């Protein structure tokens, strides 16, 4: 707890909030460019936990297993009535970094394309980079 609070103090609370918001916005832009949608309405979204609607015909468990096996990325599946309907992508604390967002978008695109999902190559990463540049 002490170390976590030290990191927050070192970065500054406002800067930390802005970093989480910027990374959420970059992830959301990248997902949208890939044809994926966030499941929550905009006014109800969390910057730290992003619920992504799983497209029809995409195997939830197979995608999550491939992300873990091939990229060492673990994303959560939906719980309760959302099981098999959403992925939960966390961008929390020190894990909320541009490098993390770009890697997740690249990996998700690779895995989805292997499974037959049509996404323009590199579109997700490019959209996220525009958010960071802008």
PDB file of C-alpha atoms in Angstrom:
ATOM      1  CA  UNK A   1       0.000   0.000   0.000  1.00  0.00           C
ATOM      2  CA  UNK A   2       2.820   2.379   0.890  1.00  0.00           C
ATOM      3  CA  UNK A   3       4.555   1.769  -2.446  1.00  0.00           C
ATOM      4  CA  UNK A   4       1.312   2.233  -4.394  1.00  0.00           C
ATOM      5  CA  UNK A   5       0.617   5.522  -2.619  1.00  0.00           C
ATOM      6  CA  UNK A   6       4.203   6.650  -3.191  1.00  0.00           C
ATOM      7  CA  UNK A   7       3.782   6.059  -6.932  1.00  0.00           C
ATOM      8  CA  UNK A   8       0.526   8.023  -6.982  1.00  0.00           C
ATOM      9  CA  UNK A   9       2.136  10.900  -5.102  1.00  0.00           C
ATOM     10  CA  UNK A  10       5.189  10.849  -7.371  1.00  0.00           C
ATOM     11  CA  UNK A  11       3.095  11.018 -10.549  1.00  0.00           C
ATOM     12  CA  UNK A  12       0.441  13.328  -9.141  1.00  0.00           C
ATOM     13  CA  UNK A  13      -3.229  12.455  -8.903  1.00  0.00           C
ATOM     14  CA  UNK A  14      -4.361  14.731 -11.749  1.00  0.00           C
ATOM     15  CA  UNK A  15      -1.624  13.410 -14.054  1.00  0.00           C
ATOM     16  CA  UNK A  16      -2.578   9.835 -13.155  1.00  0.00           C
ATOM     17  CA  UNK A  17      -6.238  10.458 -14.000  1.00  0.00           C
ATOM     18  CA  UNK A  18      -5.257  12.075 -17.294  1.00  0.00           C
ATOM     19  CA  UNK A  19      -3.004   9.116 -18.179  1.00  0.00           C
ATOM     20  CA  UNK A  20      -5.802   6.642 -17.530  1.00  0.00           C
ATOM     21  CA  UNK A  21      -8.272   8.723 -19.537  1.00  0.00           C
ATOM     22  CA  UNK A  22      -5.859   9.120 -22.481  1.00  0.00           C
ATOM     23  CA  UNK A  23      -5.098   5.388 -22.567  1.00  0.00           C
ATOM     24  CA  UNK A  24      -8.798   4.537 -22.428  1.00  0.00           C
ATOM     25  CA  UNK A  25      -9.465   6.950 -25.308  1.00  0.00           C
ATOM     26  CA  UNK A  26      -6.629   5.450 -27.365  1.00  0.00           C
ATOM     27  CA  UNK A  27      -7.873   1.919 -26.729  1.00  0.00           C
ATOM     28  CA  UNK A  28     -11.442   2.900 -27.612  1.00  0.00           C
ATOM     29  CA  UNK A  29     -10.293   4.569 -30.852  1.00  0.00           C
ATOM     30  CA  UNK A  30      -8.209   1.536 -31.777  1.00  0.00           C
ATOM     31  CA  UNK A  31     -11.024  -0.883 -31.093  1.00  0.00           C
ATOM     32  CA  UNK A  32     -13.451   1.228 -33.128  1.00  0.00           C
ATOM     33  CA  UNK A  33     -11.011   1.298 -36.051  1.00  0.00           C
ATOM     34  CA  UNK A  34     -10.982  -2.498 -35.898  1.00  0.00           C
ATOM     35  CA  UNK A  35     -14.771  -2.599 -36.027  1.00  0.00           C
ATOM     36  CA  UNK A  36     -15.126  -3.488 -32.339  1.00  0.00           C
ATOM     37  CA  UNK A  37     -17.442  -1.668 -29.951  1.00  0.00           C
ATOM     38  CA  UNK A  38     -17.270  -0.921 -26.259  1.00  0.00           C
ATOM     39  CA  UNK A  39     -20.236  -2.549 -24.557  1.00  0.00           C
ATOM     40  CA  UNK A  40     -21.032   0.246 -22.099  1.00  0.00           C
ATOM     41  CA  UNK A  41     -22.663   3.512 -23.030  1.00  0.00           C
ATOM     42  CA  UNK A  42     -20.140   6.346 -23.104  1.00  0.00           C
ATOM     43  CA  UNK A  43     -21.369   8.006 -19.904  1.00  0.00           C
ATOM     44  CA  UNK A  44     -21.022   4.689 -18.029  1.00  0.00           C
ATOM     45  CA  UNK A  45     -17.558   3.625 -19.188  1.00  0.00           C
ATOM     46  CA  UNK A  46     -14.645   3.117 -16.833  1.00  0.00           C
ATOM     47  CA  UNK A  47     -11.203   4.235 -17.972  1.00  0.00           C
ATOM     48  CA  UNK A  48      -9.594   1.367 -16.095  1.00  0.00           C
ATOM     49  CA  UNK A  49     -11.827  -1.520 -17.168  1.00  0.00           C
ATOM     50  CA  UNK A  50     -12.998  -1.579 -20.765  1.00  0.00           C
ATOM     51  CA  UNK A  51     -15.859  -3.913 -21.690  1.00  0.00           C
ATOM     52  CA  UNK A  52     -15.610  -4.855 -25.370  1.00  0.00           C
ATOM     53  CA  UNK A  53     -18.546  -6.475 -27.190  1.00  0.00           C
ATOM     54  CA  UNK A  54     -17.463  -9.750 -28.775  1.00  0.00           C
ATOM     55  CA  UNK A  55     -18.432  -9.774 -32.467  1.00  0.00           C
ATOM     56  CA  UNK A  56     -20.812 -12.437 -33.717  1.00  0.00           C
ATOM     57  CA  UNK A  57     -19.008 -15.578 -34.782  1.00  0.00           C
ATOM     58  CA  UNK A  58     -15.889 -14.907 -32.698  1.00  0.00           C
ATOM     59  CA  UNK A  59     -14.960 -17.594 -30.157  1.00  0.00           C
ATOM     60  CA  UNK A  60     -14.454 -15.814 -26.823  1.00  0.00           C
ATOM     61  CA  UNK A  61     -12.386 -18.514 -25.145  1.00  0.00           C
ATOM     62  CA  UNK A  62     -10.227 -19.187 -28.213  1.00  0.00           C
ATOM     63  CA  UNK A  63      -9.312 -15.500 -28.557  1.00  0.00           C
ATOM     64  CA  UNK A  64      -8.450 -15.147 -24.873  1.00  0.00           C
ATOM     65  CA  UNK A  65      -6.400 -18.377 -24.945  1.00  0.00           C
ATOM     66  CA  UNK A  66      -4.462 -17.248 -28.040  1.00  0.00           C
ATOM     67  CA  UNK A  67      -3.737 -13.840 -26.517  1.00  0.00           C
ATOM     68  CA  UNK A  68      -2.335 -15.517 -23.416  1.00  0.00           C
ATOM     69  CA  UNK A  69      -0.415 -18.234 -25.264  1.00  0.00           C
ATOM     70  CA  UNK A  70       1.032 -16.127 -28.087  1.00  0.00           C
ATOM     71  CA  UNK A  71       1.389 -12.666 -26.511  1.00  0.00           C
ATOM     72  CA  UNK A  72       1.335 -13.268 -22.741  1.00  0.00           C
ATOM     73  CA  UNK A  73      -1.718 -10.984 -22.530  1.00  0.00           C
ATOM     74  CA  UNK A  74      -4.574 -11.915 -20.249  1.00  0.00           C
ATOM     75  CA  UNK A  75      -7.971 -10.304 -20.728  1.00  0.00           C
ATOM     76  CA  UNK A  76     -11.060 -11.243 -18.795  1.00  0.00           C
ATOM     77  CA  UNK A  77     -14.228 -12.740 -20.129  1.00  0.00           C
ATOM     78  CA  UNK A  78     -17.693 -11.585 -19.268  1.00  0.00           C
ATOM     79  CA  UNK A  79     -19.273 -12.624 -16.004  1.00  0.00           C
ATOM     80  CA  UNK A  80     -22.812 -13.805 -15.309  1.00  0.00           C
ATOM     81  CA  UNK A  81     -25.210 -12.791 -18.079  1.00  0.00           C
ATOM     82  CA  UNK A  82     -22.298 -11.207 -20.016  1.00  0.00           C
ATOM     83  CA  UNK A  83     -20.327 -14.478 -20.222  1.00  0.00           C
ATOM     84  CA  UNK A  84     -19.352 -15.041 -23.848  1.00  0.00           C
ATOM     85  CA  UNK A  85     -20.619 -11.568 -24.804  1.00  0.00           C
ATOM     86  CA  UNK A  86     -17.817  -9.245 -23.674  1.00  0.00           C
ATOM     87  CA  UNK A  87     -14.102  -9.114 -23.007  1.00  0.00           C
ATOM     88  CA  UNK A  88     -12.802  -7.080 -20.072  1.00  0.00           C
ATOM     89  CA  UNK A  89      -9.564  -5.233 -20.855  1.00  0.00           C
ATOM     90  CA  UNK A  90      -7.947  -3.666 -17.818  1.00  0.00           C
ATOM     91  CA  UNK A  91      -5.790  -0.545 -18.014  1.00  0.00           C
ATOM     92  CA  UNK A  92      -5.064  -0.023 -14.350  1.00  0.00           C
ATOM     93  CA  UNK A  93      -2.283   1.595 -12.377  1.00  0.00           C
ATOM     94  CA  UNK A  94       1.175   1.043 -13.800  1.00  0.00           C
ATOM     95  CA  UNK A  95      -0.329  -1.179 -16.528  1.00  0.00           C
ATOM     96  CA  UNK A  96      -2.100   1.823 -18.020  1.00  0.00           C
ATOM     97  CA  UNK A  97       0.604   2.760 -20.510  1.00  0.00           C
ATOM     98  CA  UNK A  98       0.650   3.596 -24.212  1.00  0.00           C
ATOM     99  CA  UNK A  99       2.900   0.602 -24.874  1.00  0.00           C
ATOM    100  CA  UNK A 100       0.316  -1.670 -23.256  1.00  0.00           C
ATOM    101  CA  UNK A 101      -2.540  -0.233 -25.318  1.00  0.00           C
ATOM    102  CA  UNK A 102      -0.602  -0.560 -28.576  1.00  0.00           C
ATOM    103  CA  UNK A 103       0.464  -4.124 -27.789  1.00  0.00           C
ATOM    104  CA  UNK A 104      -3.072  -5.202 -26.870  1.00  0.00           C
ATOM    105  CA  UNK A 105      -4.489  -3.720 -30.070  1.00  0.00           C
ATOM    106  CA  UNK A 106      -1.810  -5.362 -32.224  1.00  0.00           C
ATOM    107  CA  UNK A 107      -2.207  -8.732 -30.514  1.00  0.00           C
ATOM    108  CA  UNK A 108      -5.999  -8.645 -30.657  1.00  0.00           C
ATOM    109  CA  UNK A 109      -5.886  -7.806 -34.367  1.00  0.00           C
ATOM    110  CA  UNK A 110      -3.476 -10.692 -35.050  1.00  0.00           C
ATOM    111  CA  UNK A 111      -5.584 -13.208 -33.141  1.00  0.00           C
ATOM    112  CA  UNK A 112      -8.878 -12.037 -34.642  1.00  0.00           C
ATOM    113  CA  UNK A 113      -7.528 -12.046 -38.202  1.00  0.00           C
ATOM    114  CA  UNK A 114      -6.230 -15.613 -37.743  1.00  0.00           C
ATOM    115  CA  UNK A 115      -9.755 -16.564 -36.740  1.00  0.00           C
ATOM    116  CA  UNK A 116     -11.261 -15.030 -39.861  1.00  0.00           C
ATOM    117  CA  UNK A 117     -12.395 -11.680 -38.429  1.00  0.00           C
ATOM    118  CA  UNK A 118     -11.978  -8.940 -41.003  1.00  0.00           C
ATOM    119  CA  UNK A 119     -10.052  -5.926 -39.755  1.00  0.00           C
ATOM    120  CA  UNK A 120      -7.887  -3.561 -41.757  1.00  0.00           C
ATOM    121  CA  UNK A 121      -4.270  -4.419 -40.919  1.00  0.00           C
ATOM    122  CA  UNK A 122      -2.783  -1.909 -38.487  1.00  0.00           C
ATOM    123  CA  UNK A 123      -5.944   0.190 -38.242  1.00  0.00           C
ATOM    124  CA  UNK A 124      -6.299  -0.207 -34.483  1.00  0.00           C
ATOM    125  CA  UNK A 125      -2.731   0.737 -33.656  1.00  0.00           C
ATOM    126  CA  UNK A 126      -2.825   3.665 -36.105  1.00  0.00           C
ATOM    127  CA  UNK A 127      -6.025   5.042 -34.547  1.00  0.00           C
ATOM    128  CA  UNK A 128      -4.554   4.790 -31.048  1.00  0.00           C
ATOM    129  CA  UNK A 129      -1.363   6.513 -32.174  1.00  0.00           C
ATOM    130  CA  UNK A 130      -3.449   9.402 -33.530  1.00  0.00           C
ATOM    131  CA  UNK A 131      -4.975   9.836 -30.065  1.00  0.00           C
ATOM    132  CA  UNK A 132      -1.513   9.912 -28.491  1.00  0.00           C
ATOM    133  CA  UNK A 133      -0.232  12.368 -31.120  1.00  0.00           C
ATOM    134  CA  UNK A 134      -3.198  14.602 -30.880  1.00  0.00           C
TER     135      UNK A 134
END
